[in-house]
Coordinates of C-alpha atoms in Angstrom, one line a residue:
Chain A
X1 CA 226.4 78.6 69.5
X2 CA 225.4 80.9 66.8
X3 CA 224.4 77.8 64.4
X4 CA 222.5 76.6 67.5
X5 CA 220.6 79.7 67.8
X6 CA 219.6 80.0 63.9
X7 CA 218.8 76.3 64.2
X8 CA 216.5 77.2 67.1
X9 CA 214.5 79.9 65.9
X10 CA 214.0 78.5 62.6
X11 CA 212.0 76.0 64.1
X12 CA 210.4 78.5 66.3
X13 CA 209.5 80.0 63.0
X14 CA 207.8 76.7 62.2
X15 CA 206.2 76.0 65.8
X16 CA 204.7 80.0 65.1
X17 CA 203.3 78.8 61.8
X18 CA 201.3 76.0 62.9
X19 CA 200.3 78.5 65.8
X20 CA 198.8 80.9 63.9
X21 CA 197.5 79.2 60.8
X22 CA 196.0 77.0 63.6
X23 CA 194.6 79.7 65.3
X24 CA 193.1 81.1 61.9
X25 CA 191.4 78.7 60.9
X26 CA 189.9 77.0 64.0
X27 CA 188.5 80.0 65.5
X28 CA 185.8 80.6 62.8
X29 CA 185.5 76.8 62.2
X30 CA 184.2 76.5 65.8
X31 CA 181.3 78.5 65.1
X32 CA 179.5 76.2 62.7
X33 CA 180.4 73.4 65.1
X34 CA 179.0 75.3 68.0
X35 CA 176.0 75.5 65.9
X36 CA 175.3 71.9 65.4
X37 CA 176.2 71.0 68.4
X38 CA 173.1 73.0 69.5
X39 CA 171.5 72.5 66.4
X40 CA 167.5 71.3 66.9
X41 CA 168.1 68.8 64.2
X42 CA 168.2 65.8 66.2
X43 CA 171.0 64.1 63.6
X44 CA 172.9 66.8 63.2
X45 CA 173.0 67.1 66.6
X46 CA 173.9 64.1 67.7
X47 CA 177.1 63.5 65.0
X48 CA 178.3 66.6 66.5
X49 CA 178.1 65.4 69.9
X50 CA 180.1 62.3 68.4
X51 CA 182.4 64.3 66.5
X52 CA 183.4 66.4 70.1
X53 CA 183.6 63.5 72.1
X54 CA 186.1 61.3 69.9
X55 CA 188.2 64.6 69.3
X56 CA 188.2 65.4 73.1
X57 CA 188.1 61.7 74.2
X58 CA 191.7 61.1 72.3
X59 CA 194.8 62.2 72.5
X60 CA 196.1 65.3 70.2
X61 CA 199.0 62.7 69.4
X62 CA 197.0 59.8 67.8
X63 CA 195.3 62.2 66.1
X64 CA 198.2 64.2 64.3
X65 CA 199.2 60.0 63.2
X66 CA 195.4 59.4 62.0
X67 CA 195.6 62.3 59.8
X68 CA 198.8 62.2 58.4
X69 CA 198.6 58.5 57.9
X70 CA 195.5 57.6 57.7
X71 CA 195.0 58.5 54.0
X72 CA 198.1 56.3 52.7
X73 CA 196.7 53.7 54.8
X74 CA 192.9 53.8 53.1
X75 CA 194.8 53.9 50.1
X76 CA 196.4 50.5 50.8
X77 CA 194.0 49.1 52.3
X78 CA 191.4 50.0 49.0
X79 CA 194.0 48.9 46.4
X80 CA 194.3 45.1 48.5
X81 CA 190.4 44.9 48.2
X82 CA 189.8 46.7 44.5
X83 CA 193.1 45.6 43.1
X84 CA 193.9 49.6 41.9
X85 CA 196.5 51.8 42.4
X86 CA 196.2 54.8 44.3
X87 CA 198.5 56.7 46.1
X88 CA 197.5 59.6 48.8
X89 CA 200.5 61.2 50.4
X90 CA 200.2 64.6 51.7
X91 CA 202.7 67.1 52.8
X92 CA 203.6 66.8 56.5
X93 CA 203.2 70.4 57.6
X94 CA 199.6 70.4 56.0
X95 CA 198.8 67.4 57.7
X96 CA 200.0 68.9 61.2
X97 CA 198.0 71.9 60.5
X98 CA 194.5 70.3 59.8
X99 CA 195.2 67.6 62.6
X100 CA 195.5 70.7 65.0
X101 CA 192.9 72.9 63.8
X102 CA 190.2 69.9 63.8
X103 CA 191.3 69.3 67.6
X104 CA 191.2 73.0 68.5
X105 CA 187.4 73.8 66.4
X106 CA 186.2 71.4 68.8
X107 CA 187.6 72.5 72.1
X108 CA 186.7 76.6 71.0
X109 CA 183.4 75.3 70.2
X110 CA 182.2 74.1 73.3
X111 CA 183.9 77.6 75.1
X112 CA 181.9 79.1 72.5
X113 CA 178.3 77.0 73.5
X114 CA 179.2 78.2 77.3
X115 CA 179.4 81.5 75.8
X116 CA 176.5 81.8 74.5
X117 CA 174.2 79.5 76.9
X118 CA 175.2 82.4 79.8
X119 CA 173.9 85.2 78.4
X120 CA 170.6 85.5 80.1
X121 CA 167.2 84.7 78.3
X122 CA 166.0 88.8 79.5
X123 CA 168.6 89.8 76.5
X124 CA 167.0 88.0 73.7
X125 CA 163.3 89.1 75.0
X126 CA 164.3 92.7 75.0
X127 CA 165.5 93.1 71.7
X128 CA 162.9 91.4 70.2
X129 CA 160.3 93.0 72.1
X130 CA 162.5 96.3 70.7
X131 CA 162.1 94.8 67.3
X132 CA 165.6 93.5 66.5
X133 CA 165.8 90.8 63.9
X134 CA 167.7 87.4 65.0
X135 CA 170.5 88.5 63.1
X136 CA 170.8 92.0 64.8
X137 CA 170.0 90.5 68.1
X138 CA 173.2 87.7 67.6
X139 CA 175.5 90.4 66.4
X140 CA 174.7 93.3 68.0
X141 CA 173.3 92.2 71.5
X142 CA 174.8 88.7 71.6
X143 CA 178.1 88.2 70.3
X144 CA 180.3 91.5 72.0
X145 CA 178.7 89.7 75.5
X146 CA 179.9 86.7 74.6
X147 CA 183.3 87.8 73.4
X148 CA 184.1 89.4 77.0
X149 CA 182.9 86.3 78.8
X150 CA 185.0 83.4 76.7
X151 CA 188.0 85.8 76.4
X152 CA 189.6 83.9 80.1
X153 CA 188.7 80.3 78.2
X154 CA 190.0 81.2 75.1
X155 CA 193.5 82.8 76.8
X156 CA 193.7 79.2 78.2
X157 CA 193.3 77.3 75.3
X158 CA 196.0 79.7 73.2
X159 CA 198.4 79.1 75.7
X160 CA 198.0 75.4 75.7
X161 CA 198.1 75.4 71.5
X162 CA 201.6 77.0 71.5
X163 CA 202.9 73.9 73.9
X164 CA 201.2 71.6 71.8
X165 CA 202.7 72.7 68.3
X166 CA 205.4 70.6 70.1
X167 CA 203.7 67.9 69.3
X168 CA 203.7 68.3 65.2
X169 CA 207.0 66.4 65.5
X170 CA 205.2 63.2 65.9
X171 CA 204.9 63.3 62.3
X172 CA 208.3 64.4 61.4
X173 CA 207.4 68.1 61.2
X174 CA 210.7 70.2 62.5
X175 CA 209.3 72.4 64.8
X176 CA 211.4 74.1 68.0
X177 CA 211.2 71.4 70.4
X178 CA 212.5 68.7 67.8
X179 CA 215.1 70.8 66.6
X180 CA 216.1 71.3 70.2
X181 CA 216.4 67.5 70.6
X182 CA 218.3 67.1 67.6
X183 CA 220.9 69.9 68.2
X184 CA 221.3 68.3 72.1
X185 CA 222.1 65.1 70.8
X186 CA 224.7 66.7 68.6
X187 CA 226.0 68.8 70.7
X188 CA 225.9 66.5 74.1
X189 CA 224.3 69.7 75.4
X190 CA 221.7 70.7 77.8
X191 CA 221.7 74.1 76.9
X192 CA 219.6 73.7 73.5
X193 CA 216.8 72.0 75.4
X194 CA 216.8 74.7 78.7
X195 CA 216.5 77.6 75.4
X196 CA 213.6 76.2 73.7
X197 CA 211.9 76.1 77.1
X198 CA 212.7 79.9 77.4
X199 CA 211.6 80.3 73.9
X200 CA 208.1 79.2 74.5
X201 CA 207.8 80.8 77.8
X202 CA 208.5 83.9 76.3
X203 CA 205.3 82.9 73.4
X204 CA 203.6 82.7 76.0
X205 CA 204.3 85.8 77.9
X206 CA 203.2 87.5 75.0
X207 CA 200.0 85.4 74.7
X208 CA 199.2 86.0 78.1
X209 CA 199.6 89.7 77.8
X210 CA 197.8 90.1 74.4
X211 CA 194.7 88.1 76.5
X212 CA 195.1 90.7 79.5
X213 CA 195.1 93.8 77.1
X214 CA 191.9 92.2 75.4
X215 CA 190.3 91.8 78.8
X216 CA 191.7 95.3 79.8
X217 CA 189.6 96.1 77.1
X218 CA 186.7 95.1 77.6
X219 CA 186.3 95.8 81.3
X220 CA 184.2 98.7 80.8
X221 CA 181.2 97.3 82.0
X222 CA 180.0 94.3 84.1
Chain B
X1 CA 135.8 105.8 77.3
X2 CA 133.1 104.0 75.4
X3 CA 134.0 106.1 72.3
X4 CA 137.8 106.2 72.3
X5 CA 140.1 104.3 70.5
X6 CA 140.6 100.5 71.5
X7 CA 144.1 99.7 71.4
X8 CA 144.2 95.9 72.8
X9 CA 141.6 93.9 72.4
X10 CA 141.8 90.9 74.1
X11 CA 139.4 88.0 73.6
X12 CA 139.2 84.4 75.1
X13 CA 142.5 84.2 75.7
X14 CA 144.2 80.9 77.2
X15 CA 147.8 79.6 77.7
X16 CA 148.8 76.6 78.8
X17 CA 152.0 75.3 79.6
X18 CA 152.1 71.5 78.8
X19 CA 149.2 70.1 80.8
X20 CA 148.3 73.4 83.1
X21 CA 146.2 76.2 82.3
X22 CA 147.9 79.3 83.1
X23 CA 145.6 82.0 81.6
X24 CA 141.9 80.4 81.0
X25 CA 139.7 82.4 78.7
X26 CA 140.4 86.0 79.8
X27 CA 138.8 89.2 77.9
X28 CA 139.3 92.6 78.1
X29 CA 140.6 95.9 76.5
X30 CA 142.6 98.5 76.9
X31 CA 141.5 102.0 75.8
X32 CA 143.3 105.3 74.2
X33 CA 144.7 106.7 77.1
X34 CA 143.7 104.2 79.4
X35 CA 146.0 102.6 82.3
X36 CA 145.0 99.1 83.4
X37 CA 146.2 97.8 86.2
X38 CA 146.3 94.0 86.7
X39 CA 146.6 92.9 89.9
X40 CA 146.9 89.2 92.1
X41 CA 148.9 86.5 93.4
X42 CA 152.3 85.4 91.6
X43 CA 151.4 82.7 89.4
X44 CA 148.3 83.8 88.4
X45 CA 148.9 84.6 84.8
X46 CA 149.2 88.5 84.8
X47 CA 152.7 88.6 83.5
X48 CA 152.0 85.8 81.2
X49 CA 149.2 88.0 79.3
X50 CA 151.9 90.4 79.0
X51 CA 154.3 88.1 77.3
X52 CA 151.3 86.7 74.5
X53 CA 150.8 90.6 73.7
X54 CA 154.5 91.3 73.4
X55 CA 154.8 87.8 71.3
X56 CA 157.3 86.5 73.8
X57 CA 155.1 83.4 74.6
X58 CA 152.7 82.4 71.9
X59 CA 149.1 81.9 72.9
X60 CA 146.8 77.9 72.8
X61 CA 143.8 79.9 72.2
X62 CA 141.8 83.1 71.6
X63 CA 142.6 86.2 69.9
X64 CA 144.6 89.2 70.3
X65 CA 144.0 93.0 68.6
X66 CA 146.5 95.2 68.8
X67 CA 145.5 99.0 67.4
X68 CA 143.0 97.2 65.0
X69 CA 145.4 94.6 63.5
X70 CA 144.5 91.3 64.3
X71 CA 147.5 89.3 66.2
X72 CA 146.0 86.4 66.7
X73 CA 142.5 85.0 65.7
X74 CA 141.0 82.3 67.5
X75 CA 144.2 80.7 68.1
X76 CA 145.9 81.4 64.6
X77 CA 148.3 83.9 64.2
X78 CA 148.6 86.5 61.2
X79 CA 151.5 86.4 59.2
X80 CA 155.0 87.4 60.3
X81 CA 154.8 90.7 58.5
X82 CA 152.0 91.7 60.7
X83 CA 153.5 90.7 63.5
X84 CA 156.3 92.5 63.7
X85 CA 154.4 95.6 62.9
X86 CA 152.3 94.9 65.9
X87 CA 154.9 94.2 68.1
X88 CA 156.2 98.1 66.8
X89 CA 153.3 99.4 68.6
X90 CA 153.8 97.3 72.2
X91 CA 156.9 98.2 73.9
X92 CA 157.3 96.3 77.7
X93 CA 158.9 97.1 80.3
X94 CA 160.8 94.6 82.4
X95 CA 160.9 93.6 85.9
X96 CA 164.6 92.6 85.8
X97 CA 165.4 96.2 83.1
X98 CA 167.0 93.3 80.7
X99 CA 169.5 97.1 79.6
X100 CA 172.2 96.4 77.3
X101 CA 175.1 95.8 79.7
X102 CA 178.0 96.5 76.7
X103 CA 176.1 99.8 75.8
X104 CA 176.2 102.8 77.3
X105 CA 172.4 104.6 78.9
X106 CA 172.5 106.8 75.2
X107 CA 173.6 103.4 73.2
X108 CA 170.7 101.3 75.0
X109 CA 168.3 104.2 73.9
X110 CA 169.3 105.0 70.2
X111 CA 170.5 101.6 69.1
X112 CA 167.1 99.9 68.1
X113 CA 165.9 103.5 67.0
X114 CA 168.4 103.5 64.4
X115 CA 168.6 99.5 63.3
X116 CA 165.0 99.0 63.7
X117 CA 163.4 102.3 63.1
X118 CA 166.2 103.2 61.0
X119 CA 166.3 106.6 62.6
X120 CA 169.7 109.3 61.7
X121 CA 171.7 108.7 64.7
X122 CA 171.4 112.7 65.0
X123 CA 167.8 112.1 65.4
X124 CA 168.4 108.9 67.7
X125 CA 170.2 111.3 70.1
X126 CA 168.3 114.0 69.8
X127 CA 165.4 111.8 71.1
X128 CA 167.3 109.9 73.7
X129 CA 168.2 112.8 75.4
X130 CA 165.1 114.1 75.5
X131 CA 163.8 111.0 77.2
X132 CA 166.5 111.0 79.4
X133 CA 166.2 114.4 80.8
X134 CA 161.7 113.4 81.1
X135 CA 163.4 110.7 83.5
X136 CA 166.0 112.1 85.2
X137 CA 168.8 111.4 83.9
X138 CA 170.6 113.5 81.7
X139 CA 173.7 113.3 83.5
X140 CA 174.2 109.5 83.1
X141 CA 174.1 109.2 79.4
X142 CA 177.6 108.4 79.1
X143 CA 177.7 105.5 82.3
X144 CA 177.0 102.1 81.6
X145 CA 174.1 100.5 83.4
X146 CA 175.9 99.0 85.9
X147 CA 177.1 102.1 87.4
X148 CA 173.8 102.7 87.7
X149 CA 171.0 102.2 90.7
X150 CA 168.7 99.7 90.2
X151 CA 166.2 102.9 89.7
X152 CA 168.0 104.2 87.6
X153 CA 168.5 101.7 85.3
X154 CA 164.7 100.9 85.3
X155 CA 163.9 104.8 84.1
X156 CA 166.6 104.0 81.5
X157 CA 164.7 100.6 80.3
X158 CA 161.1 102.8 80.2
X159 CA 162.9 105.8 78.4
X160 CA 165.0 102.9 76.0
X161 CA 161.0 101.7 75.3
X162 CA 159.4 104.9 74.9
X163 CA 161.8 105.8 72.2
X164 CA 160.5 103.6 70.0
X165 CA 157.5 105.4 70.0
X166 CA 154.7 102.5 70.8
X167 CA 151.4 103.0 70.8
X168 CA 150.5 101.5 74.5
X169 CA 153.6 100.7 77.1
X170 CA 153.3 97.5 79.3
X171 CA 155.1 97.1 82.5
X172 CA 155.5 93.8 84.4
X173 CA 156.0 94.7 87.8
X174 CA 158.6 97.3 87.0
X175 CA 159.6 97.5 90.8
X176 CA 159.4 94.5 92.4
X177 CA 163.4 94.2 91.7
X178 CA 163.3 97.5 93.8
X179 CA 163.8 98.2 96.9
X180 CA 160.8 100.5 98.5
X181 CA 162.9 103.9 98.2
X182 CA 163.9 103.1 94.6
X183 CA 160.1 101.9 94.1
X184 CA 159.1 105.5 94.4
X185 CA 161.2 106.9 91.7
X186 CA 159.8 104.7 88.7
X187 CA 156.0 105.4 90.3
X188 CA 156.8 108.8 89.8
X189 CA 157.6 108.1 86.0
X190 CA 154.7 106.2 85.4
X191 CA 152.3 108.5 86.7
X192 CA 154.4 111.7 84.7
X193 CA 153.5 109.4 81.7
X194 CA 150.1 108.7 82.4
X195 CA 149.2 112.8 82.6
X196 CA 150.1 112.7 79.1
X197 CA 147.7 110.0 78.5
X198 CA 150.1 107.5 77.8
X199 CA 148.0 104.2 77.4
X200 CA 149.5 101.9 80.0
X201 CA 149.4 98.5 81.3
X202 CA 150.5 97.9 84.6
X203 CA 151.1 94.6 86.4
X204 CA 152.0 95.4 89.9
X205 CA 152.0 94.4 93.1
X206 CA 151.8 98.1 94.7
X207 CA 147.9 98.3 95.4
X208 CA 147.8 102.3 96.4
X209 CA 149.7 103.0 93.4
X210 CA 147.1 101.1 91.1
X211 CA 144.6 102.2 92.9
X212 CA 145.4 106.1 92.1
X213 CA 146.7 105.7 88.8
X214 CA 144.7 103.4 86.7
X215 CA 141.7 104.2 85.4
X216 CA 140.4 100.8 85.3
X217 CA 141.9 97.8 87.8
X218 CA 141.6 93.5 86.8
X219 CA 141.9 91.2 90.0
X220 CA 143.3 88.0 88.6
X221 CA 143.5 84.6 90.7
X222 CA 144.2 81.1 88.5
X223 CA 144.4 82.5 85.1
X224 CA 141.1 84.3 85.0
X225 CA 139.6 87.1 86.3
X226 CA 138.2 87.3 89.3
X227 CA 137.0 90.8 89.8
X228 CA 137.6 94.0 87.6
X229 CA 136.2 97.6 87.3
X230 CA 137.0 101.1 89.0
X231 CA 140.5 101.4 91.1
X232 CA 138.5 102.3 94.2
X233 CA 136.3 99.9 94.5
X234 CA 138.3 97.3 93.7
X235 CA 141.1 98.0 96.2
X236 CA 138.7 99.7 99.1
X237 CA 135.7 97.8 98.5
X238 CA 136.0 94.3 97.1
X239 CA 133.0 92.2 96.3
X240 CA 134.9 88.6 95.8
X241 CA 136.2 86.4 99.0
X242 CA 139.4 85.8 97.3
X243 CA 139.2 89.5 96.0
X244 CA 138.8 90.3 99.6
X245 CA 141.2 87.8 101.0
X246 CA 144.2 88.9 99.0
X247 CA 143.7 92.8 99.5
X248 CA 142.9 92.2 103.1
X249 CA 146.9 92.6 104.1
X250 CA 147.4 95.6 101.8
X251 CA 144.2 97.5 103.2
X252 CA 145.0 97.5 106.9

């Protein structure tokens, strides 16, 4: 029971990783997405709007394959055609990472664009009638309205990434659910299965009430 | 007023939006002390001159003065360092207020005095509560604006303007987002301003209220002019038809 346990949060250990270096990393990288998606440059533009709609169009799954295969697979595939020898293998945890934070940029982004597109036009023309430079107007004016408004969106989204670092496993990475599996097969036991659920209910208890103190917050004005 | 100061000088000035004409060749100035009030339908241009001085629409054509500094020459603008020092000297009032809603009423006020005037924050707060107590309002610095009246906020948005020390204030029909009792309250503030010979433009659509106050009144009708000169003949006596026309259900 105890070995089961140890097991258990060992690969909740792993399932937080990906969670947080996820979150880390995909939260700022969403920004410059946002920004070409709305971007004037018509090219820019427009391979962003293809870069959000294969990511958002496909499954998380496929994805986590593409990356962590897809390099070996080039590599193959160019040492057929070229007659070389190259050999890409990359570690699987690294692979699960960027897979996730590439999926995740691309969702924030777009709670991001919503963000910003609702903040009324009167804010912009004020401060710059009151002299503000675009800078000061984004980060000073813009961006703390913006944070209160995606904060509901984003507490959705968080809670959805810590059930899909279940999915890391797809490419052999042993996080909690996978671990779970493996010690019920062994075992011949439900219990490991009906724990890990309670394990990521309980992430996400505290996800949710992180989000509700954030909101809590910021409720100081309408 | 012949000899005072001009502070907006504007001259042939036209706007179009794609294919129509929203302001066609309009003229005029405003003087030192002066309040013009600009008067007419909705829709025919009077906010939209507003929004070429403040440099939140750029203008197809004419030019633009601003306290001697040219904004725009026959169609051409001056360089952005001139620009933002004339749009130091214009400060506009809203119809909608456009306050900071994450700010509190002192925040809205000393916020661009200290990041775009690069005031102390003492001195920031010292002003600010100066201006709020001219408005009314000393008791609210602290709220956020939507604890506030409509009215309220408004005096907040002319006090947040007046901070920044411009040369001539523009309103754009401060209280049409008002209801009639609140309408009173930002009159009130305007005419307080203008015994200190604040130079004003008002747009509005309250004609006894342009008719005391301003010293000099523009009818506007289909982007241009239509008739202009003193308050009380303008609003009691009217020479044009469609002067006539659209005062006749105000002078009952």
């Amino acid at each position: 029971m105890i070995k089961m346990l140890q097991a258990m949060l060992q690969g909740t250990g792993t399932s937080l990783e990906v969670f947080f270096i996820t979150l880390l990393f995909a939260v700022p990288l969403a920004l410059p997405v946002m920004a070409g998606r709305t971007s004037r440059n018509r090219i820019l533009s427009t391979v962003t709007k293809l870069f959000l709609l294969i990511i958002r169009g496909t499954p998380l799954m496929l994805q986590l394959l593409v990356v962590y295969f897809g390099p070996s697979l080039l590599c193959i595939w160019i040492n057929r055609k070229f007659g070389m020898d190259i050999r890409i293998t990359w570690p699987r945890f690294l692979a699960a990472n960027v897979a996730l934070i590439i999926n995740y940029a691309a969702y924030f982004a777009e709670i991001y664009r919503g963000g910003i597109e609702s903040i009324s036009p009167g804010q912009y023309e004020a401060a710059k009638v009151l002299g503000y430079t675009k800078d000061q107007t984004f980060f000073y004016i813009i961006l703390p309205q913006v944070i209160k408004r995606i904060i509901p969106a984003m507490g959705n989204e968080v809670i959805t990434l810590v059930k899909d670092t279940a999915l890391v496993q797809i490419i052999g990475v042993s996080e909690l659910l996978r671990v779970a599996q493996e010690t019920q097969s062994r075992l011949f036991s439900f219990m490991p299965l009906f724990v890990a659920g309670v394990f990521y209910f309980i992430m996400n208890w505290i996800v949710e009430a992180v989000f509700l103190q954030i909101e809590k917050k910021l409720a100081y004005y309408k | 007023m012949e000899q005072s100061e001009e502070i907006i000088k504007v001259e042939n000035l036209s706007k179009s939006f794609g294919t129509t004409d929203v302001i066609k060749d309009i003229s005029f100035s405003v003087y030192k002390g002066e309040i013009l009030g600009i008067i007419g339908p909705s829709g025919s241009g009077k906010s939209t001159i507003l929004r070429c001085i403040t440099q939140l629409e750029s203008v197809s054509g004419g030019s633009i003065t601003v306290c001697g500094k040219k904004l725009v020459t026959a169609g051409i603008y001056a360089d952005k360092k001139t620009q933002r020092d004339i749009a130091r000297s214009v400060g506009l009032v809203f119809q909608n207020f456009n306050l900071f809603p994450h700010y509190s009423v002192l925040k809205n006020i000393t916020d661009a005095q200290i990041h775009v005037l690069g005031r102390s924050k003492e001195e920031a707060d010292h002003m600010a509560r100066q201006l709020l107590s001219r408005v009314g309002l000393s008791a609210k610095a602290d709220n956020y604006p939507c604890e506030l009246s409509g009215g309220q906020q408004q005096r907040v948005s002319i006090a947040r303007a007046l901070a920044m020390k411009p040369e001539v204030l523009l309103f754009d029909e401060p209280t049409s987002a008002l209801d009639p009792e609140l309408t009173g309250e930002i009159l009130a503030v305007i005419k307080d301003l203008a015994e200190e010979k604040m130079t004003m433009v008002v747009v509005t659509h309250e004609m006894a209220f342009a008719r005391d106050t301003s010293n000099h009144i523009i009818f506007m009708d289909g982007g241009v002019i239509v008739e202009e000169g003193d308050p009380q003949n303008i609003i009691n006596n009217p020479q044009q038809a469609r002067t006539k026309a659209f005062l006749s259900r105000f002078n009952a």
